[in-house]
């Protein structure tokens, strides 16, 4: 089996607190892999380590058989790794279209071009517009991000990651705060991604997880409790225990 | 919905650039002041590139103005008094200095950047003061003799040549800056200013972009410094002074940051008010200037440009 993304004995320590505890994770190429676990289990921290947003205390991150532990974030993105943030990190004064053009330009390698205007790079604009239409954002394309409702902002967050046309996509609770109707649209968009795109999804809604994932890892207190196919996870008494102890989810 | 493409010139912009031509005929007795305004405007535009677009705060932007001023001055003193050659060398010297010091402003928050930029400028001030043999120290650099521009247009007593020269350079540099800020590079700078943390996740090499714009801003400031040297045929050590760094920041905030035009409008208003106030109240003009700034910052957010934008929206 070839793996899109792996970690080896990954540790992350915040002061005296161990947020990531000896995590060795293998995400197969083309997988729909879910990462679940109670609040504070270290899911977001793990994503941050995978993308280079944080540096691990020890251990390594391997992206498509290449050790990227020391690579800065933007290099990993160039190698096909994109992510969304659990809490939106957007460009408040830019319109939805501008934000996505910004991301598309970067993928097309033209974001450093300094002479011809943005508007002269037609292909990038077309790319951005088609992404916006996929996500149902076309009618608000020219509205500044800060004036959009949270649900729409959330979709921009997703659009920014998709704009990179990643081969490995990390989604940190993408539907959090999105109204139910739009959240279905959102997951349909994700489900429509080409099969060869590897997706690692963090999600608290177990219905969604079991519908979407073909593989599930359970993280508890920074460490991997278990990893298996959805049916086995659903039947695992340890997983039930973790979730029964945490009434907020399940 | 049809959207105006911001990279296209707006009719108001054509009108704006007719004003320097009008000014030439309306104020023939004030051409020296008008040339100084053009220089201050270019200096403010240079700060706008790094502050208004990339969000890098600086209290030491005079460092690059001063490097440009001394580069042009020393060159002319050594006998190479061709203005265009002087500009080219000053631009290069300032750009190299900007590039070398850009690595200091990459890390750290605004406060760190304020301190680092302030530090660089004050070190250069002290250096210029120490190297009396080269710079003339506190007495300034004497013996700067400029040749006619292109061997044709000599600098005259009325400041006609100086004004036309400064205005053309300002316009050309503005035009280039305007292209840069509307390019994909300019858009990515705005991204960095609005959310520097997000940018690497889009694949942006943030540091490389910041180094590039800081170097560009420094080069622009160097041109402004060189113009001051060439039009006054003298270099005073205060090209490196803190007050010059603070003044350009005031001009930019007064005019409005992040629009390129703000710096120019700020320079026009600041220099005119300065000239007028120091004429009628030589002792306390700074008091009135201070008051004006406080009023603008408190009541006209976005400076003059912000107010103009608001007014045009209200009318529309
Ligand atoms: N930068 C940081 N400094 C100190 N502690 C941190 C930092 N980031 C995360 N933590 C701690 O690490 C633990 C794991 O946090 P993390 O955000 O990864 O959890 P999570 O599984 O994503 O939770 P949730 O489901 O609520 O999003 C938490 O206890 C959190 O307080
Ligand atoms: Mg989280």
Coordinates of C-alpha atoms and ligand atoms in Angstrom, one line a residue:
Chain A
X1 CA 0.0 0.0 0.0
X2 CA 1.3 3.5 -0.8
X3 CA 0.6 6.2 1.8
X4 CA -0.1 9.8 1.0
X5 CA 0.7 11.0 4.5
X6 CA 2.4 9.4 7.4
X7 CA 3.8 10.3 10.8
X8 CA 6.4 8.5 12.8
X9 CA 6.4 8.7 16.6
X10 CA 5.2 12.3 16.6
X11 CA 5.3 14.2 19.9
X12 CA 4.2 17.8 20.6
X13 CA 4.7 19.3 24.0
X14 CA 3.2 22.6 25.1
X15 CA 5.2 23.4 28.3
X16 CA 4.4 20.5 30.6
X17 CA 1.4 19.4 28.5
X18 CA 1.7 16.6 26.0
X19 CA -0.8 17.4 23.2
X20 CA 0.5 14.8 20.8
X21 CA 1.7 11.6 22.3
X22 CA 3.7 9.2 20.1
X23 CA 1.4 9.3 17.1
X24 CA 2.2 7.0 14.2
X25 CA -0.4 7.5 11.6
X26 CA -0.7 6.2 8.0
X27 CA -3.1 7.7 5.6
X28 CA -3.4 5.7 2.4
X29 CA -3.4 7.3 -1.0
X30 CA -7.0 8.1 -2.1
X31 CA -8.4 7.4 1.4
X32 CA -11.4 9.1 3.0
X33 CA -9.9 9.0 6.4
X34 CA -11.6 10.4 9.5
X35 CA -9.9 11.6 12.6
X36 CA -12.2 11.6 15.6
X37 CA -11.8 12.1 19.3
X38 CA -13.3 14.2 22.1
X39 CA -12.6 17.9 22.6
X40 CA -9.0 18.6 23.4
X41 CA -7.8 15.3 22.1
X42 CA -5.2 17.0 20.0
X43 CA -6.8 16.6 16.5
X44 CA -6.2 20.2 15.5
X45 CA -2.7 20.0 16.9
X46 CA -2.0 17.0 14.8
X47 CA -3.2 18.8 11.6
X48 CA -0.9 21.7 12.6
X49 CA 2.0 19.3 12.8
X50 CA 1.2 17.7 9.5
X51 CA 1.1 21.0 7.7
X52 CA 4.1 22.6 9.4
X53 CA 1.9 25.2 11.2
X54 CA 3.6 23.8 14.3
X55 CA 6.9 22.1 14.7
X56 CA 6.9 18.8 16.4
X57 CA 8.9 18.3 19.6
X58 CA 10.1 15.0 18.1
X59 CA 9.1 12.5 15.4
X60 CA 8.6 13.0 11.7
X61 CA 6.0 13.8 9.1
X62 CA 6.2 12.0 5.7
X63 CA 4.4 13.4 2.7
X64 CA 4.3 11.0 -0.3
X65 CA 7.4 9.2 0.9
X66 CA 9.3 12.3 1.5
X67 CA 10.3 13.5 5.0
X68 CA 8.9 17.0 5.2
X69 CA 9.3 17.5 9.0
X70 CA 11.7 20.4 8.4
X71 CA 9.9 21.9 5.5
X72 CA 8.0 25.2 5.9
X73 CA 4.2 25.2 5.3
X74 CA 4.3 26.8 1.9
X75 CA 6.6 24.1 0.5
X76 CA 4.3 21.4 1.7
X77 CA 1.4 23.2 0.0
X78 CA 3.4 23.2 -3.2
X79 CA 3.8 19.4 -2.8
X80 CA 0.1 19.0 -2.7
X81 CA -0.9 19.3 1.0
X82 CA -3.7 21.8 1.7
X83 CA -5.8 22.3 4.8
X84 CA -8.8 24.3 6.2
X85 CA -8.8 25.8 9.6
X86 CA -11.2 24.9 12.4
X87 CA -11.7 28.6 13.1
X88 CA -11.9 30.7 9.9
X89 CA -8.7 32.5 8.9
X90 CA -9.8 34.7 6.1
X91 CA -9.0 38.0 4.4
X92 CA -11.6 40.3 6.0
X93 CA -11.4 43.2 3.4
X94 CA -11.2 41.0 0.3
X95 CA -14.1 39.8 -1.6
X96 CA -14.7 36.1 -2.0
X97 CA -13.5 36.3 -5.5
X98 CA -10.3 38.1 -4.6
X99 CA -9.5 35.7 -1.8
X100 CA -9.9 32.7 -4.1
X101 CA -7.9 34.4 -6.9
X102 CA -5.1 34.9 -4.4
X103 CA -5.0 31.2 -3.6
X104 CA -5.4 30.2 -7.3
X105 CA -2.5 32.5 -8.3
X106 CA -0.3 30.9 -5.8
X107 CA -1.1 27.4 -7.2
X108 CA -0.5 28.6 -10.7
X109 CA 2.8 30.0 -9.7
X110 CA 1.9 33.5 -10.8
X111 CA 1.4 35.1 -7.4
X112 CA 4.8 36.7 -7.6
X113 CA 4.1 38.4 -10.9
X114 CA 4.4 42.1 -10.4
X115 CA 3.7 43.8 -13.7
X116 CA 0.5 42.7 -15.4
X117 CA -2.7 43.4 -13.4
X118 CA -4.6 40.6 -11.6
X119 CA -7.4 41.2 -14.0
X120 CA -5.2 40.3 -17.0
X121 CA -4.6 36.8 -15.7
X122 CA -7.9 35.4 -17.1
X123 CA -7.3 31.7 -16.5
X124 CA -6.8 32.2 -12.8
X125 CA -10.0 34.3 -12.6
X126 CA -11.9 31.6 -14.5
X127 CA -10.5 28.9 -12.0
X128 CA -11.6 31.0 -9.1
X129 CA -15.0 31.7 -10.5
X130 CA -15.7 28.0 -11.2
X131 CA -14.7 27.1 -7.7
X132 CA -17.0 29.8 -6.3
X133 CA -19.8 28.4 -8.4
X134 CA -19.2 24.9 -7.2
X135 CA -19.5 26.1 -3.6
X136 CA -22.5 28.2 -4.3
X137 CA -20.6 31.4 -3.7
X138 CA -20.9 33.0 -7.1
X139 CA -23.7 35.4 -6.2
X140 CA -21.7 36.8 -3.3
X141 CA -18.4 36.8 -5.3
X142 CA -18.0 40.6 -5.0
X143 CA -19.1 41.0 -1.3
X144 CA -16.3 41.7 1.1
X145 CA -15.7 38.6 3.3
X146 CA -16.4 40.5 6.5
X147 CA -19.9 41.4 5.3
X148 CA -20.8 37.7 4.6
X149 CA -22.8 35.5 7.0
X150 CA -20.7 32.9 8.9
X151 CA -21.9 30.0 6.7
X152 CA -20.6 31.7 3.5
X153 CA -17.3 32.6 5.2
X154 CA -16.9 29.0 6.1
X155 CA -17.3 28.1 2.4
X156 CA -14.6 30.6 1.5
X157 CA -12.4 28.8 4.0
X158 CA -13.0 25.6 2.1
X159 CA -12.6 27.3 -1.3
X160 CA -9.1 28.6 -0.3
X161 CA -8.0 25.0 0.4
X162 CA -9.5 23.6 -2.8
X163 CA -8.0 26.4 -4.8
X164 CA -4.6 24.7 -4.3
X165 CA -6.0 21.6 -6.1
X166 CA -4.4 19.5 -3.4
X167 CA -3.6 15.8 -3.6
X168 CA -3.9 15.6 0.2
X169 CA -6.6 17.6 1.8
X170 CA -6.9 18.1 5.6
X171 CA -10.3 19.3 6.7
X172 CA -10.7 20.5 10.3
X173 CA -14.4 20.4 11.1
X174 CA -15.3 22.0 7.8
X175 CA -19.0 22.1 8.5
X176 CA -18.7 23.7 12.0
X177 CA -21.1 26.7 12.1
X178 CA -22.6 26.0 8.6
X179 CA -26.4 25.8 8.4
X180 CA -27.6 22.2 7.8
X181 CA -28.7 22.8 4.2
X182 CA -25.4 24.4 3.2
X183 CA -23.4 21.8 5.2
X184 CA -25.0 19.0 3.0
X185 CA -23.9 21.0 -0.1
X186 CA -20.5 21.3 1.4
X187 CA -20.1 17.6 2.0
X188 CA -21.3 16.9 -1.5
X189 CA -18.6 19.1 -2.9
X190 CA -16.1 17.2 -0.8
X191 CA -17.5 13.9 -1.9
X192 CA -17.2 14.9 -5.5
X193 CA -13.5 15.5 -5.2
X194 CA -11.6 13.2 -7.6
X195 CA -11.0 9.8 -6.1
X196 CA -7.2 10.2 -6.1
X197 CA -7.4 13.1 -3.7
X198 CA -6.6 11.9 -0.2
X199 CA -8.9 13.4 2.4
X200 CA -8.3 13.5 6.2
X201 CA -11.4 14.8 7.9
X202 CA -11.9 15.9 11.5
X203 CA -15.6 15.9 12.3
X204 CA -17.7 15.6 15.4
X205 CA -20.9 14.6 13.6
X206 CA -20.7 10.8 13.6
X207 CA -23.4 10.3 11.0
X208 CA -21.3 12.3 8.6
X209 CA -18.2 10.5 9.6
X210 CA -19.7 7.0 9.1
X211 CA -21.2 8.0 5.8
X212 CA -18.0 9.6 4.5
X213 CA -15.1 7.7 5.8
X214 CA -13.6 4.4 4.7
X215 CA -11.1 4.5 7.6
X216 CA -11.2 6.0 11.0
X217 CA -8.6 6.9 13.6
X218 CA -9.5 7.7 17.2
X219 CA -7.4 10.1 19.1
X220 CA -7.7 10.4 22.9
X221 CA -5.6 12.6 25.1
X222 CA -3.0 13.1 22.3
X223 CA -2.5 9.4 21.5
X224 CA -4.0 7.1 18.9
X225 CA -6.5 4.8 20.6
X226 CA -7.2 2.7 17.5
X227 CA -7.6 2.8 13.8
X228 CA -9.9 0.7 11.6
X229 CA -12.7 0.5 9.1
X230 CA -16.0 2.3 10.3
X231 CA -17.9 -0.9 11.2
X232 CA -15.1 -2.1 13.5
X233 CA -14.8 1.4 15.1
X234 CA -18.5 1.5 15.7
X235 CA -18.4 -1.9 17.4
X236 CA -15.3 -1.1 19.5
X237 CA -16.2 -0.9 23.2
X238 CA -13.3 1.4 24.0
X239 CA -14.5 3.9 21.4
X240 CA -18.0 3.8 22.9
X241 CA -16.6 4.4 26.3
X242 CA -14.7 7.4 25.2
X243 CA -17.8 8.9 23.6
X244 CA -20.1 8.0 26.4
X245 CA -17.8 9.7 28.8
X246 CA -18.1 12.8 26.5
X247 CA -21.8 13.3 26.2
X248 CA -21.4 16.3 23.9
X249 CA -20.7 14.1 20.9
X250 CA -21.7 10.8 19.6
Chain B
X1 CA -23.1 42.7 -12.3
X2 CA -20.4 44.7 -14.0
X3 CA -17.5 45.6 -11.8
X4 CA -15.0 48.4 -12.4
X5 CA -11.6 47.0 -12.8
X6 CA -9.5 48.9 -10.2
X7 CA -6.3 48.4 -12.3
X8 CA -7.9 50.6 -15.0
X9 CA -7.4 54.4 -14.7
X10 CA -10.4 56.2 -13.2
X11 CA -11.3 59.6 -14.9
X12 CA -10.6 61.3 -11.5
X13 CA -7.0 60.0 -11.8
X14 CA -6.5 61.7 -15.1
X15 CA -7.8 64.9 -13.6
X16 CA -5.6 64.5 -10.6
X17 CA -2.5 64.3 -12.7
X18 CA -3.4 67.4 -14.7
X19 CA -3.1 69.3 -11.4
X20 CA 0.8 69.4 -11.4
X21 CA 0.7 70.9 -14.9
X22 CA -1.9 73.5 -13.8
X23 CA 0.2 74.2 -10.7
X24 CA 3.2 75.0 -12.8
X25 CA 1.4 77.9 -14.5
X26 CA -0.6 79.1 -11.5
X27 CA 2.2 79.2 -8.9
X28 CA 5.3 80.1 -10.9
X29 CA 6.8 81.7 -7.8
X30 CA 6.4 78.6 -5.7
X31 CA 8.1 76.0 -7.9
X32 CA 10.8 75.3 -5.3
X33 CA 8.1 74.4 -2.7
X34 CA 6.2 72.4 -5.3
X35 CA 9.4 70.4 -6.1
X36 CA 9.8 69.7 -2.4
X37 CA 6.1 68.5 -2.3
X38 CA 6.8 66.1 -5.1
X39 CA 9.8 64.7 -3.3
X40 CA 7.8 64.3 0.0
X41 CA 5.0 62.7 -2.1
X42 CA 7.4 60.1 -3.6
X43 CA 8.8 59.4 -0.2
X44 CA 5.3 58.9 1.2
X45 CA 4.5 56.6 -1.7
X46 CA 7.6 54.5 -0.9
X47 CA 6.4 54.1 2.7
X48 CA 2.9 53.3 1.5
X49 CA 4.3 50.3 -0.5
X50 CA 5.6 48.7 2.7
X51 CA 3.1 49.9 5.2
X52 CA -0.1 50.4 3.3
X53 CA 0.2 47.3 1.2
X54 CA 2.4 44.9 3.1
X55 CA 1.6 46.1 6.6
X56 CA 5.2 46.6 7.7
X57 CA 5.3 49.5 10.2
X58 CA 8.5 51.6 10.1
X59 CA 9.8 54.5 12.2
X60 CA 13.1 54.5 10.3
X61 CA 12.2 54.9 6.6
X62 CA 14.5 57.9 6.4
X63 CA 17.4 55.3 6.4
X64 CA 16.8 54.7 2.7
X65 CA 16.0 58.3 1.9
X66 CA 19.3 59.2 3.4
X67 CA 21.2 56.5 1.6
X68 CA 19.8 57.8 -1.7
X69 CA 20.5 61.4 -0.8
X70 CA 24.2 60.7 0.1
X71 CA 24.7 58.3 -2.8
X72 CA 23.6 61.0 -5.3
X73 CA 25.5 63.7 -3.4
X74 CA 28.8 61.8 -3.2
X75 CA 28.6 60.8 -6.8
X76 CA 28.0 64.4 -7.9
X77 CA 30.8 65.7 -5.6
X78 CA 33.1 63.2 -7.2
X79 CA 32.3 64.8 -10.6
X80 CA 29.6 62.5 -11.9
X81 CA 26.9 65.1 -11.7
X82 CA 24.6 63.6 -14.3
X83 CA 21.2 63.6 -12.6
X84 CA 19.9 60.4 -14.2
X85 CA 23.1 58.5 -13.4
X86 CA 22.8 59.8 -9.8
X87 CA 19.2 58.6 -9.6
X88 CA 20.2 55.1 -10.8
X89 CA 23.0 54.8 -8.4
X90 CA 21.0 56.1 -5.5
X91 CA 18.2 53.7 -6.3
X92 CA 20.6 50.8 -6.3
X93 CA 22.3 51.8 -3.1
X94 CA 19.0 52.2 -1.3
X95 CA 17.7 48.9 -2.7
X96 CA 20.8 47.1 -1.5
X97 CA 20.5 48.6 2.0
X98 CA 16.8 47.7 2.0
X99 CA 17.5 44.2 1.0
X100 CA 20.2 43.8 3.6
X101 CA 18.1 45.1 6.4
X102 CA 14.8 43.5 5.3
X103 CA 15.7 40.3 7.1
X104 CA 15.5 42.2 10.4
X105 CA 11.9 43.2 9.9
X106 CA 10.6 39.7 8.9
X107 CA 10.3 38.4 12.3
X108 CA 8.5 40.1 15.1
X109 CA 5.4 42.0 15.7
X110 CA 4.8 45.7 15.0
X111 CA 6.6 46.9 18.1
X112 CA 9.7 44.9 17.2
X113 CA 9.6 46.3 13.7
X114 CA 9.2 49.9 14.9
X115 CA 12.3 49.4 17.1
X116 CA 14.4 47.7 14.4
X117 CA 13.6 50.2 11.7
X118 CA 14.3 53.1 14.2
X119 CA 17.5 51.4 15.2
X120 CA 18.8 51.0 11.6
X121 CA 18.0 54.7 10.8
X122 CA 19.7 56.0 13.9
X123 CA 22.8 53.9 13.3
X124 CA 23.1 55.4 9.9
X125 CA 22.7 58.8 11.3
X126 CA 25.5 58.3 13.7
X127 CA 27.6 56.7 11.0
X128 CA 27.1 59.8 8.7
X129 CA 28.0 62.0 11.7
X130 CA 31.2 60.0 12.4
X131 CA 32.5 59.8 8.8
X132 CA 33.0 63.5 8.6
X133 CA 35.7 63.2 5.9
X134 CA 33.2 61.6 3.5
X135 CA 29.9 63.1 4.5
X136 CA 30.8 66.4 6.0
X137 CA 29.2 65.4 9.2
X138 CA 27.0 68.0 10.8
X139 CA 28.0 70.6 8.3
X140 CA 26.5 68.5 5.5
X141 CA 27.9 67.5 2.2
X142 CA 29.2 70.5 0.2
X143 CA 30.2 70.8 -3.4
X144 CA 27.4 68.9 -5.0
X145 CA 27.3 70.2 -8.5
X146 CA 24.7 68.9 -10.8
X147 CA 25.1 68.8 -14.6
X148 CA 22.1 69.5 -16.8
X149 CA 19.6 66.7 -17.2
X150 CA 20.4 64.8 -20.4
X151 CA 23.1 67.5 -20.9
X152 CA 20.2 69.8 -21.9
X153 CA 18.2 71.1 -19.0
X154 CA 20.2 72.9 -16.4
X155 CA 18.8 73.4 -12.9
X156 CA 17.7 77.1 -12.8
X157 CA 17.3 79.6 -10.0
X158 CA 13.5 79.6 -10.2
X159 CA 13.3 75.9 -9.7
X160 CA 11.5 75.3 -13.0
X161 CA 13.7 72.4 -14.1
X162 CA 13.7 71.0 -10.6
X163 CA 10.0 71.0 -10.5
X164 CA 9.4 69.4 -13.9
X165 CA 12.1 66.9 -13.2
X166 CA 10.7 65.9 -9.7
X167 CA 7.2 65.7 -11.0
X168 CA 8.1 63.5 -14.0
X169 CA 10.0 61.2 -11.7
X170 CA 7.2 61.1 -9.2
X171 CA 4.7 60.3 -12.0
X172 CA 6.8 57.6 -13.5
X173 CA 7.5 55.9 -10.2
X174 CA 3.8 56.3 -9.2
X175 CA 2.8 54.7 -12.4
X176 CA 5.1 51.7 -11.8
X177 CA 3.9 51.4 -8.1
X178 CA 0.4 51.5 -9.3
X179 CA 1.0 48.5 -11.6
X180 CA 2.8 46.6 -8.9
X181 CA 0.0 47.0 -6.3
X182 CA -2.6 45.9 -8.8
X183 CA -0.6 42.8 -9.9
X184 CA -0.8 39.4 -8.4
X185 CA 2.2 40.3 -6.3
X186 CA 0.3 43.3 -4.9
X187 CA -2.7 41.2 -4.1
X188 CA -0.5 38.7 -2.2
X189 CA 0.9 41.7 -0.2
X190 CA -2.6 42.6 0.8
X191 CA -3.2 39.0 1.8
X192 CA -0.1 39.2 4.0
X193 CA -1.3 42.4 5.6
X194 CA -4.8 41.1 6.2
X195 CA -3.9 37.6 7.4
X196 CA -0.2 36.8 7.5
X197 CA -0.9 33.6 9.3
X198 CA -3.1 32.2 6.6
X199 CA -0.8 33.0 3.7
X200 CA 1.7 30.1 4.1
X201 CA -1.3 27.7 4.0
X202 CA -2.1 29.0 0.5
X203 CA 1.5 28.2 -0.5
X204 CA 2.8 31.7 -0.2
X205 CA 6.5 32.2 0.7
X206 CA 5.7 35.1 2.9
X207 CA 9.2 36.1 3.8
X208 CA 10.3 36.2 0.2
X209 CA 7.4 38.6 -0.6
X210 CA 8.2 40.8 2.3
X211 CA 11.9 41.0 1.4
X212 CA 10.9 42.0 -2.2
X213 CA 8.5 44.7 -1.2
X214 CA 10.8 46.1 1.5
X215 CA 13.6 46.3 -1.0
X216 CA 11.3 48.0 -3.5
X217 CA 10.1 50.5 -0.9
X218 CA 13.7 51.3 0.1
X219 CA 14.6 51.8 -3.6
X220 CA 11.7 54.3 -3.9
X221 CA 12.8 56.2 -0.8
X222 CA 16.3 56.3 -2.2
X223 CA 15.0 58.0 -5.3
X224 CA 13.2 60.6 -3.2
X225 CA 16.4 61.2 -1.3
X226 CA 18.4 61.6 -4.4
X227 CA 15.9 64.1 -5.8
X228 CA 16.3 66.2 -2.7
X229 CA 20.1 66.2 -3.1
X230 CA 20.0 67.0 -6.7
X231 CA 17.4 69.9 -6.5
X232 CA 19.1 71.5 -3.4
X233 CA 22.7 70.6 -4.4
X234 CA 23.4 69.8 -0.8
X235 CA 23.0 67.0 1.7
X236 CA 22.2 67.7 5.3
X237 CA 22.7 65.0 7.8
X238 CA 19.0 65.3 8.8
X239 CA 18.1 63.1 5.8
X240 CA 18.7 60.3 8.3
X241 CA 17.0 62.0 11.2
X242 CA 14.2 60.6 13.3
X243 CA 12.0 63.6 12.5
X244 CA 12.2 62.8 8.8
X245 CA 11.0 59.2 9.4
X246 CA 8.2 60.4 11.7
X247 CA 7.2 63.1 9.2
X248 CA 6.7 60.8 6.3
X249 CA 4.6 58.5 8.5
X250 CA 2.5 61.6 9.5
X251 CA 2.1 62.6 5.9
X252 CA 1.0 59.1 4.9
X253 CA -1.5 58.8 7.8
X254 CA -2.8 62.3 7.1
X255 CA -3.3 61.4 3.4
X256 CA -4.5 57.9 4.0
X257 CA -2.6 54.6 3.8
X258 CA -3.0 51.9 1.2
X259 CA -4.1 53.9 -1.8
X260 CA -0.8 55.4 -3.2
X261 CA -2.7 58.7 -3.7
X262 CA -3.0 59.2 0.0
X263 CA 0.7 59.7 0.3
X264 CA 0.6 62.4 -2.5
X265 CA -2.4 64.2 -1.1
X266 CA -0.8 64.0 2.4
X267 CA 2.4 65.6 1.1
X268 CA 0.5 68.4 -0.6
X269 CA -1.5 69.3 2.5
X270 CA 1.3 68.8 5.0
X271 CA 3.9 70.8 3.1
X272 CA 1.4 73.6 2.3
X273 CA 0.1 73.9 5.8
X274 CA 3.7 73.6 7.1
X275 CA 4.8 76.5 4.8
X276 CA 1.8 78.6 5.6
X277 CA 1.8 78.1 9.4
X278 CA 5.5 78.5 9.7
X279 CA 5.1 81.8 7.9
X280 CA 2.4 83.2 10.1
X281 CA 3.5 81.6 13.4
X282 CA 7.2 80.8 13.2
X283 CA 7.4 79.8 16.8
X284 CA 4.4 77.6 17.4
X285 CA 3.5 76.3 13.9
X286 CA 4.2 72.7 15.1
X287 CA 1.4 73.1 17.7
X288 CA -1.1 73.8 14.9
X289 CA 0.2 71.0 12.8
X290 CA -0.1 68.7 15.7
X291 CA -3.7 69.7 16.2
X292 CA -4.5 69.2 12.6
X293 CA -3.1 65.7 12.7
X294 CA -5.0 64.8 15.8
X295 CA -8.2 66.0 14.3
X296 CA -7.6 64.0 11.1
X297 CA -6.7 60.8 12.9
X298 CA -9.7 61.1 15.3
X299 CA -12.4 62.4 13.0
X300 CA -11.4 61.5 9.4
X301 CA -10.6 57.9 9.5
X302 CA -8.6 56.8 6.5
X303 CA -7.1 60.3 6.2
X304 CA -7.9 62.6 3.3
X305 CA -8.3 59.6 0.9
X306 CA -10.7 57.9 3.3
X307 CA -12.8 61.1 3.6
X308 CA -12.8 61.6 -0.2
X309 CA -13.9 58.1 -0.8
X310 CA -16.7 58.4 1.8
X311 CA -17.8 61.7 0.2
X312 CA -17.9 60.2 -3.3
X313 CA -19.9 57.2 -2.0
X314 CA -22.4 59.5 -0.2
X315 CA -23.0 61.4 -3.4
X316 CA -23.3 58.3 -5.6
Ligands
LIG1 N1 -0.6 26.6 21.2 C1 -1.0 25.9 22.3 N2 -0.4 26.1 23.5 C2 -0.8 25.4 24.6 N3 -1.7 24.4 24.6 C3 -2.3 24.2 23.4 C4 -2.0 24.9 22.2 N4 -2.7 24.4 21.2 C5 -3.5 23.4 21.7 N5 -3.2 23.3 23.1 C6 -3.8 22.3 24.0 O1 -3.7 21.0 23.4 C7 -4.8 20.3 23.6 C8 -5.3 19.8 22.2 O2 -5.9 20.8 21.5 P1 -6.5 20.7 20.1 O3 -6.9 22.0 19.6 O4 -5.5 20.0 19.2 O5 -7.7 19.7 20.4 P2 -8.8 19.2 19.4 O6 -8.8 17.7 19.4 O7 -8.7 19.8 18.1 O8 -10.1 19.7 20.1 P3 -11.5 20.3 19.5 O9 -12.4 19.1 19.2 O10 -12.1 21.1 20.6 O11 -11.2 21.1 18.3 C9 -5.8 21.1 24.3 O12 -5.8 20.8 25.7 C10 -5.3 22.5 24.1 O13 -5.7 23.4 25.2
LIG2 MG1 -9.8 21.1 17.0

